[in-house]
PDB file of C-alpha atoms in Angstrom:
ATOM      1  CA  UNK A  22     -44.346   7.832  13.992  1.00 74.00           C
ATOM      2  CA  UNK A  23     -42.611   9.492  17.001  1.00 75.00           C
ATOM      3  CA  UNK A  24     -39.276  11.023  16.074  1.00 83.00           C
ATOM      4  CA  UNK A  25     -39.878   9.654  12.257  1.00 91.00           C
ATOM      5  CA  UNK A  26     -40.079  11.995   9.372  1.00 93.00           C
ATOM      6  CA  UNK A  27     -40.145  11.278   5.677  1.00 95.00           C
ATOM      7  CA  UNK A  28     -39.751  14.715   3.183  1.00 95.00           C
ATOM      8  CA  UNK A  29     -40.025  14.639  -0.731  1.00 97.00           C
ATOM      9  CA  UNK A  30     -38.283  17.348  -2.901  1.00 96.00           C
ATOM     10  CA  UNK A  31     -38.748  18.364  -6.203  1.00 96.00           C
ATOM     11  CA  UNK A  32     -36.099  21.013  -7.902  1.00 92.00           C
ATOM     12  CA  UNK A  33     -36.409  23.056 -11.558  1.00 91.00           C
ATOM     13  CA  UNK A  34     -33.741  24.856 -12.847  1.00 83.00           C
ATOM     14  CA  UNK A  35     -32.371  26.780 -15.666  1.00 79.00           C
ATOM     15  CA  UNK A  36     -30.427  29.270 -16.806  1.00 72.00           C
ATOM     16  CA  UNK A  37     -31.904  31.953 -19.027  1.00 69.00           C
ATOM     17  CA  UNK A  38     -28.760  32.592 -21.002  1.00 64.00           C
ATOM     18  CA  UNK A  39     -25.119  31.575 -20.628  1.00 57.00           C
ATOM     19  CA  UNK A  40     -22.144  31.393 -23.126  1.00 55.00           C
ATOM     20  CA  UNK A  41     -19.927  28.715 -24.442  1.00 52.00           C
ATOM     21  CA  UNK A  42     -17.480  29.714 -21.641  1.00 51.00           C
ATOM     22  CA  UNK A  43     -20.313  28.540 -18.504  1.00 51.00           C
ATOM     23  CA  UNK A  44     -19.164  25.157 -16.672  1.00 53.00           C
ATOM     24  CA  UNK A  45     -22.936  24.978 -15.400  1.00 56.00           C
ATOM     25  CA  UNK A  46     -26.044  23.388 -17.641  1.00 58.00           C
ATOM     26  CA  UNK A  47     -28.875  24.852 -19.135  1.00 67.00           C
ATOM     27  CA  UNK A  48     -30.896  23.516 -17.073  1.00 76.00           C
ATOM     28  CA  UNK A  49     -32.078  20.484 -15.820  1.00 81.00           C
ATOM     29  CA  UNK A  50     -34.714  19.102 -12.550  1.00 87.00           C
ATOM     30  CA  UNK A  51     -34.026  16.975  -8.902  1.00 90.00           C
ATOM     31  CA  UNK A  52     -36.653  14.494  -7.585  1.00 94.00           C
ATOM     32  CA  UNK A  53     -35.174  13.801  -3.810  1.00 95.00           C
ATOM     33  CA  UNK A  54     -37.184  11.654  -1.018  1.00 96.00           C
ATOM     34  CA  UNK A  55     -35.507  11.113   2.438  1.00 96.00           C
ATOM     35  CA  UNK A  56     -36.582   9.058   5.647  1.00 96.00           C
ATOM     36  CA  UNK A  57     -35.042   9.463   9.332  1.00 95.00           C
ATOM     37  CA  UNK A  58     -35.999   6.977  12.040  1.00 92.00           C
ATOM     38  CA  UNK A  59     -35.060   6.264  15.547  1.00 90.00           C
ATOM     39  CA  UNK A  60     -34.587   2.698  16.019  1.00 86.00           C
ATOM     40  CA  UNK A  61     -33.238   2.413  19.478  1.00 85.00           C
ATOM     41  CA  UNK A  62     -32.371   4.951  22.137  1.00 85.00           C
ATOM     42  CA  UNK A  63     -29.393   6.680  20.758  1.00 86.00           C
ATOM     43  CA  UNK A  64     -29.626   5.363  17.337  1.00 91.00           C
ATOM     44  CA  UNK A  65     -30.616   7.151  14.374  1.00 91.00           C
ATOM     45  CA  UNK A  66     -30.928   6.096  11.004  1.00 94.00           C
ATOM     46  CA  UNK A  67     -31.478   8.637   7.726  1.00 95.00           C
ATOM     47  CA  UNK A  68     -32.047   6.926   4.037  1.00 95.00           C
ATOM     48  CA  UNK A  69     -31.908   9.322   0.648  1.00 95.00           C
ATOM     49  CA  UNK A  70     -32.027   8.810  -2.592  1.00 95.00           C
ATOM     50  CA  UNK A  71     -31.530  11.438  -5.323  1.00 93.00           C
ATOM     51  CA  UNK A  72     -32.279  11.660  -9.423  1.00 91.00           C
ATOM     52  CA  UNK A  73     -31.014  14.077 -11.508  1.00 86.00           C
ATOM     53  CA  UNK A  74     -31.693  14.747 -14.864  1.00 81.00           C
ATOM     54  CA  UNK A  75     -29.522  17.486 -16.773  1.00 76.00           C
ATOM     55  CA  UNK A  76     -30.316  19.140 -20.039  1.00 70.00           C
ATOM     56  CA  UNK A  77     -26.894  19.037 -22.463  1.00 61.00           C
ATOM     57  CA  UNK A  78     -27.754  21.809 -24.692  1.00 56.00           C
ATOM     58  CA  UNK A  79     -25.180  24.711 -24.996  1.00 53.00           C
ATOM     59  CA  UNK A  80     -26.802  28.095 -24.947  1.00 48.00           C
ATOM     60  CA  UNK A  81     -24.902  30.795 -26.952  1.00 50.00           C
ATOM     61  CA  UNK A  82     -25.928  34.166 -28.105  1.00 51.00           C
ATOM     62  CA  UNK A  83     -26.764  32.203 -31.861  1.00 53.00           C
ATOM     63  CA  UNK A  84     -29.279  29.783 -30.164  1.00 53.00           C
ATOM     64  CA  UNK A  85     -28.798  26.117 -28.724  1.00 52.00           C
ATOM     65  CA  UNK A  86     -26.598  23.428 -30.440  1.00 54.00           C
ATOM     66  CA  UNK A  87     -25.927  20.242 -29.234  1.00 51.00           C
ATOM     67  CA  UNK A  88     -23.154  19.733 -26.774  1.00 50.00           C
ATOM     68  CA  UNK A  89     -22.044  18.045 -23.126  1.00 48.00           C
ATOM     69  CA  UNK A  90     -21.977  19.956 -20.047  1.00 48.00           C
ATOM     70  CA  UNK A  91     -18.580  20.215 -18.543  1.00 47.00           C
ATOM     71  CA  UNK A  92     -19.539  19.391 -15.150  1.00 47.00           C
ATOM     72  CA  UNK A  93     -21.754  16.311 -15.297  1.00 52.00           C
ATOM     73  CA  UNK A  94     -23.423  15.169 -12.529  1.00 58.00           C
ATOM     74  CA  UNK A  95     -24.244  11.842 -10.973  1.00 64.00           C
ATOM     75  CA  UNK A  96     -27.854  10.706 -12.265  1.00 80.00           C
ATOM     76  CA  UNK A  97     -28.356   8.766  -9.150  1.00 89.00           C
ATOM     77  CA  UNK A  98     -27.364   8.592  -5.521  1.00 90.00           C
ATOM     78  CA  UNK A  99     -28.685   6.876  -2.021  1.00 93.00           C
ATOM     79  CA  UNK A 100     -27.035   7.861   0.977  1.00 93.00           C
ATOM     80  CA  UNK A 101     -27.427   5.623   4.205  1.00 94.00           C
ATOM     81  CA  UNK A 102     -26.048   7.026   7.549  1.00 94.00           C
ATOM     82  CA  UNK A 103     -26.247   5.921  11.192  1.00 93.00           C
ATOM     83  CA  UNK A 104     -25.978   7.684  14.314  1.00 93.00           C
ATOM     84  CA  UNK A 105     -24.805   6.120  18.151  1.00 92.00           C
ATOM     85  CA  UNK A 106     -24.381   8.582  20.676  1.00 90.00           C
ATOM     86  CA  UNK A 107     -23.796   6.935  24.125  1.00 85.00           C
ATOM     87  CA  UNK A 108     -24.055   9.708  26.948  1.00 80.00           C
ATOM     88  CA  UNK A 109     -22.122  12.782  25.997  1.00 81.00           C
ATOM     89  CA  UNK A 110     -18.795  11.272  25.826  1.00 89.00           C
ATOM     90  CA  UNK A 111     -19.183   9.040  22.921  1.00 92.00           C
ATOM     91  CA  UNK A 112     -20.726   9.331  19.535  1.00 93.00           C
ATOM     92  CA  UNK A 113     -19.983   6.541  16.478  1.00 94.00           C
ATOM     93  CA  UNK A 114     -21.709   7.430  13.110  1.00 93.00           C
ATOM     94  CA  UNK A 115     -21.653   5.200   9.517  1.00 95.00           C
ATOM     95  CA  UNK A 116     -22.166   6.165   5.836  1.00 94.00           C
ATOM     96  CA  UNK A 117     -22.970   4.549   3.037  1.00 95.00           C
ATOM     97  CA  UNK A 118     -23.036   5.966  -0.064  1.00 94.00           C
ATOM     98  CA  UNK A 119     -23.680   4.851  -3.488  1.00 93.00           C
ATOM     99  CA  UNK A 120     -23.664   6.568  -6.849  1.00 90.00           C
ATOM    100  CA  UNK A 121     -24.914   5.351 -10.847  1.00 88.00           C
ATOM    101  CA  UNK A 122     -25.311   7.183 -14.121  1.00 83.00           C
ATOM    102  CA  UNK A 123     -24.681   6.945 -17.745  1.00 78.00           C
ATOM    103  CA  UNK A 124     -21.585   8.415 -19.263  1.00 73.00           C
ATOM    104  CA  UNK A 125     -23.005  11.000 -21.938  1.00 66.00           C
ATOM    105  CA  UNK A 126     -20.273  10.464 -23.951  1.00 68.00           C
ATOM    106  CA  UNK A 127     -19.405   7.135 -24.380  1.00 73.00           C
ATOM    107  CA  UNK A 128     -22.983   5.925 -23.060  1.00 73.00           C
ATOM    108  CA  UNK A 129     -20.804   3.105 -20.419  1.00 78.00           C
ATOM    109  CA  UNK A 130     -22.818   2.671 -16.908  1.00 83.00           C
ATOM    110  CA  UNK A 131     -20.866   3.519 -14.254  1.00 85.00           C
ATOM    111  CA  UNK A 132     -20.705   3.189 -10.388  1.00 88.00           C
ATOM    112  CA  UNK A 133     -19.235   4.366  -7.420  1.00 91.00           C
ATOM    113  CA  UNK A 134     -19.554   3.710  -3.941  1.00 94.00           C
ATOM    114  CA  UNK A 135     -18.543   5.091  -0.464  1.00 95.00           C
ATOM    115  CA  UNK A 136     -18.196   3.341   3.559  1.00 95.00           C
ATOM    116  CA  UNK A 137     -16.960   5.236   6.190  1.00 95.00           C
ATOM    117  CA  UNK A 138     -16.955   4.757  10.029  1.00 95.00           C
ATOM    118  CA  UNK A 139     -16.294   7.556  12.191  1.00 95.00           C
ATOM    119  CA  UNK A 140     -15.916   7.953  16.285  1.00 95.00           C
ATOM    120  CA  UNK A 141     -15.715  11.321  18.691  1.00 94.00           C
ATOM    121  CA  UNK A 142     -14.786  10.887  22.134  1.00 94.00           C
ATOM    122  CA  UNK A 143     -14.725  13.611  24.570  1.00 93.00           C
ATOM    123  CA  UNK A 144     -13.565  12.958  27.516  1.00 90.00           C
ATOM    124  CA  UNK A 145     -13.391  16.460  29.121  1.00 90.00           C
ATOM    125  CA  UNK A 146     -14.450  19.713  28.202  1.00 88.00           C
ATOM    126  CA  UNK A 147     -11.042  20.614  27.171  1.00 91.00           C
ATOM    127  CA  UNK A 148     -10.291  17.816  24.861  1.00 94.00           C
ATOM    128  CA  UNK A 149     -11.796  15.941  21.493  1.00 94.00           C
ATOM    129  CA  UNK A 150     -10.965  13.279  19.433  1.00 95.00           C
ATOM    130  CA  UNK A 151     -11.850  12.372  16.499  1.00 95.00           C
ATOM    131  CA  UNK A 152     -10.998   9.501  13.757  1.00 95.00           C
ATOM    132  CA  UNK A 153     -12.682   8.167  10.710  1.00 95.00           C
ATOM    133  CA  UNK A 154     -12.307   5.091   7.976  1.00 96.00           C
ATOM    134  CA  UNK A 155     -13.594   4.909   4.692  1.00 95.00           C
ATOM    135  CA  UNK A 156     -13.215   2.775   1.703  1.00 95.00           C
ATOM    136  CA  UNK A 157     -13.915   3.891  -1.799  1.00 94.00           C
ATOM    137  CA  UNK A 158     -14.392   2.995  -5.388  1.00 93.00           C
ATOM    138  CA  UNK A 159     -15.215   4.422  -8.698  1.00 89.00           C
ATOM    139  CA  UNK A 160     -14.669   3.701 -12.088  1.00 83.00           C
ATOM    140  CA  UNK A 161     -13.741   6.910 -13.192  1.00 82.00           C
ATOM    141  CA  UNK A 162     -12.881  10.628 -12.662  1.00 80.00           C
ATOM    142  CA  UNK A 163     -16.836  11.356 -13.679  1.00 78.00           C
ATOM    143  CA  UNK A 164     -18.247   8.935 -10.614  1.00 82.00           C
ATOM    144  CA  UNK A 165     -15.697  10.628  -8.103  1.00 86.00           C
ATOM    145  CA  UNK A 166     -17.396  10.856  -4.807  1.00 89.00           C
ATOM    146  CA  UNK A 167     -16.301  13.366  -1.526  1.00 90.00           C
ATOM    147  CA  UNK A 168     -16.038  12.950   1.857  1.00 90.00           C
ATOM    148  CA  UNK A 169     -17.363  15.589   4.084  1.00 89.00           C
ATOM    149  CA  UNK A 170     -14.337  16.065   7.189  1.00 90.00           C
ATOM    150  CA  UNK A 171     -13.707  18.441   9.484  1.00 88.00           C
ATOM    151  CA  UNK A 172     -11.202  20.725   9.591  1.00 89.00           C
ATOM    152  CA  UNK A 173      -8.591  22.203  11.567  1.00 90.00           C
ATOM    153  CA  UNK A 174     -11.167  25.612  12.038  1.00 85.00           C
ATOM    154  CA  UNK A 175     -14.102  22.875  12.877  1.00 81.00           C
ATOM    155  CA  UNK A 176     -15.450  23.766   9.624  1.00 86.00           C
ATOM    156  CA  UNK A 177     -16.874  21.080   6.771  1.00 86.00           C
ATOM    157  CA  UNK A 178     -14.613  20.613   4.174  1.00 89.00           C
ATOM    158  CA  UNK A 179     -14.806  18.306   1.319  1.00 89.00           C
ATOM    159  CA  UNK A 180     -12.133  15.745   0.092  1.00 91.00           C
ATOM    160  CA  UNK A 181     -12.434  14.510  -3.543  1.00 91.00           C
ATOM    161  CA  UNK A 182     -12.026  10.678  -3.833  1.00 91.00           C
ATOM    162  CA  UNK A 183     -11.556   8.492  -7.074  1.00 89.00           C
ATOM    163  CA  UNK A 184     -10.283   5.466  -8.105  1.00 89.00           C
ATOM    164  CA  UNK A 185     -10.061   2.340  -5.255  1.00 91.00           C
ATOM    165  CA  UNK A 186      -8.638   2.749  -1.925  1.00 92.00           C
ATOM    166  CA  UNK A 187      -8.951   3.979   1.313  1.00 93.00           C
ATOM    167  CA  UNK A 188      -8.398   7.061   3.685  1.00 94.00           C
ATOM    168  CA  UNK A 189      -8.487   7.603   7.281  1.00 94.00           C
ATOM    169  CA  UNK A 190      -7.933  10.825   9.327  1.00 94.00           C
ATOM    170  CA  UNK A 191      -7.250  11.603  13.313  1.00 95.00           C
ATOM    171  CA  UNK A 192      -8.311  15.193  14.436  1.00 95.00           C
ATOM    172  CA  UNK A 193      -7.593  16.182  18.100  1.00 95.00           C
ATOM    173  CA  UNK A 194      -8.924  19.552  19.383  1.00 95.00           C
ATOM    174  CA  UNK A 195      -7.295  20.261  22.788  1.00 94.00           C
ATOM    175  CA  UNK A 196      -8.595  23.880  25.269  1.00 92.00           C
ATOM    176  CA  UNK A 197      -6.182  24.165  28.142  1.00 90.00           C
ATOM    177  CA  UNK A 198      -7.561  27.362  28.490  1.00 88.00           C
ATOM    178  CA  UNK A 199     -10.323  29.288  27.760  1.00 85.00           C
ATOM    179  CA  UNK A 200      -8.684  31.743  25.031  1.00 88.00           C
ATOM    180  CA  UNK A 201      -6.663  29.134  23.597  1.00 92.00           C
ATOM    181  CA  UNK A 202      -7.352  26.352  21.117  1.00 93.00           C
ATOM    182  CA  UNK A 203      -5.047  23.775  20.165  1.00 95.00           C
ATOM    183  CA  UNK A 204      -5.943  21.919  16.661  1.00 95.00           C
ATOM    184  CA  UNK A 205      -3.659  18.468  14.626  1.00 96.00           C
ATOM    185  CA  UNK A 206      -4.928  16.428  12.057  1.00 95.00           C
ATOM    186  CA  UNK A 207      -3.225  13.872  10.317  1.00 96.00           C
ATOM    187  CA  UNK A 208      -5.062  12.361   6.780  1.00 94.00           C
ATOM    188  CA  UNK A 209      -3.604   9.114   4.816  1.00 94.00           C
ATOM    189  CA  UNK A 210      -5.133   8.605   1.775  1.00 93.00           C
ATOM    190  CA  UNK A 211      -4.068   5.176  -0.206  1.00 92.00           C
ATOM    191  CA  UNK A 212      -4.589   3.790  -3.681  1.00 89.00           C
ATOM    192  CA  UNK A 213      -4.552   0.949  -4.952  1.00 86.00           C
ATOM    193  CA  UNK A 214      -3.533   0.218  -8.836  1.00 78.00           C
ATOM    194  CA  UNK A 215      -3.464  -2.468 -10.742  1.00 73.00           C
ATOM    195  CA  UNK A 216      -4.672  -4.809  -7.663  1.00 66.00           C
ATOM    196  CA  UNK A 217      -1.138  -4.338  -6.072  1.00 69.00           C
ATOM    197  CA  UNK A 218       0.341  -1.469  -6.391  1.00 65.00           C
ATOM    198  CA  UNK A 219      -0.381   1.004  -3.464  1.00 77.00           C
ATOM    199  CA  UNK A 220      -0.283   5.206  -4.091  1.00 76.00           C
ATOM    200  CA  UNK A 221       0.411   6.688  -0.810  1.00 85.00           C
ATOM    201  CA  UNK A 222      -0.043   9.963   0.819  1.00 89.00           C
ATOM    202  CA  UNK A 223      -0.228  11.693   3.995  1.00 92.00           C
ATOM    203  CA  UNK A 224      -0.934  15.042   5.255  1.00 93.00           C
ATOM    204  CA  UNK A 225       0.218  16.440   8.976  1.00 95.00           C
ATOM    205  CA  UNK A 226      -1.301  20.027  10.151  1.00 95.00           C
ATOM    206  CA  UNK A 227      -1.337  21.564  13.225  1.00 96.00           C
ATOM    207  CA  UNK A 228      -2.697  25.365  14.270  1.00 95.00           C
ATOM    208  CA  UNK A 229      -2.686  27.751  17.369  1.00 94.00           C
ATOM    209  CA  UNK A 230      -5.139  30.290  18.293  1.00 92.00           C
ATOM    210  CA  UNK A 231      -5.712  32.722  21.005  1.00 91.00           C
ATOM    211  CA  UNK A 232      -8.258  34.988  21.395  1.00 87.00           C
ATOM    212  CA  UNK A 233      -8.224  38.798  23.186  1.00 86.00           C
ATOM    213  CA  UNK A 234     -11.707  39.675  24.442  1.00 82.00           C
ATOM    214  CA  UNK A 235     -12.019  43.952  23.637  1.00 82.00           C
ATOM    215  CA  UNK A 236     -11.889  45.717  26.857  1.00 78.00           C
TER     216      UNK A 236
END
């Protein structure tokens, strides 16, 4: 269909040799399928779904034995995210994320999930504004999920979220001139434990910069 795509990927991997010291796996393959559709004018929707299957074995200079890789990964994962962008100005965008696999360990099925609703408005050339909601849960430290933000530099970076709660985050990006960028974000991230206690905490940073064009 017109402005309607749907990709498969498939992804081998393995390490020829690594020692008992390696956080990675042995090796292990990725079977990936995504769809993105336009349902409306300025509406865009993008499903994927992800399996992962990892091979345990620790490789040492002796041979294999037996063993469980340090940094497991999630054995599945869908990701459903919507775009709304309304003229230049405005531009609303929703996740959904959701995450299953089997502790190796003690064998327990576990879950995790992700929503988040984010807006952008920019009004001028000079200014942007950003802020985003999300509410999150996982069972433990291994279904732990991150949230892609942006940064003070505009960059992607990645917050790790566990446990139940929810965050939210304001970024405002001002120009008043053309050398100079003004940058503040404020992030609140709260938990909630043992269905009434709430785990608070909030970050504030703000940055400068100015640039000098060589002669």
């Amino acid at each position: 269909l017109s402005d309607s795509y749907l990709q498969a990927e498939v992804l081998q991997f393995r390490r020829p040799w690594r020692s008992t010291e390696g956080l990675f796996p042995t090796g292990g393959r990725e079977i990936a399928g995504e769809a993105g559709m336009h349902l409306a004018k300025g509406f865009r929707l993008t499903i994927r779904g992800e399996e992962r299957w990892i091979e345990q074995g620790i490789r040492t200079t002796a041979g294999v034995r037996p063993g469980t890789a340090i940094a497991d990964e999630a054995r599945r994962r869908i990701h459903c995210t919507a775009n709304f962008t309304r003229g230049v100005q405005w531009r609303l965008r929703g996740r959904v994320e959701v995450l299953r696999f089997t502790d190796p360990v003690t064998g327990a099925d576990e879950h995790g999930w992700m929503a988040a609703g984010e807006v952008r408005w920019e009004p001028a050339r000079w200014i942007a504004v950003a802020g985003r909601v999300t509410l999150f849960q996982s069972e433990s430290y291994g279904s732990r999920l991150y949230a892609v933000e942006t940064t003070l530099e505009g960059l992607s970076g990645l917050t790790l979220l566990s446990g139940t709660g929810r965050r939210w985050y304001c970024h405002v990006v001002c120009r008043p001139l053309s050398d100079w960028r003004i940058s503040a974000r404020y992030a609140s991230t709260e938990h909630v434990v043992g269905g009434r206690s709430n785990l608070r905490d909030g970050q504030f940073a703000a940055q400068g910069d100015f640039q000098i064009d060589p002669p």
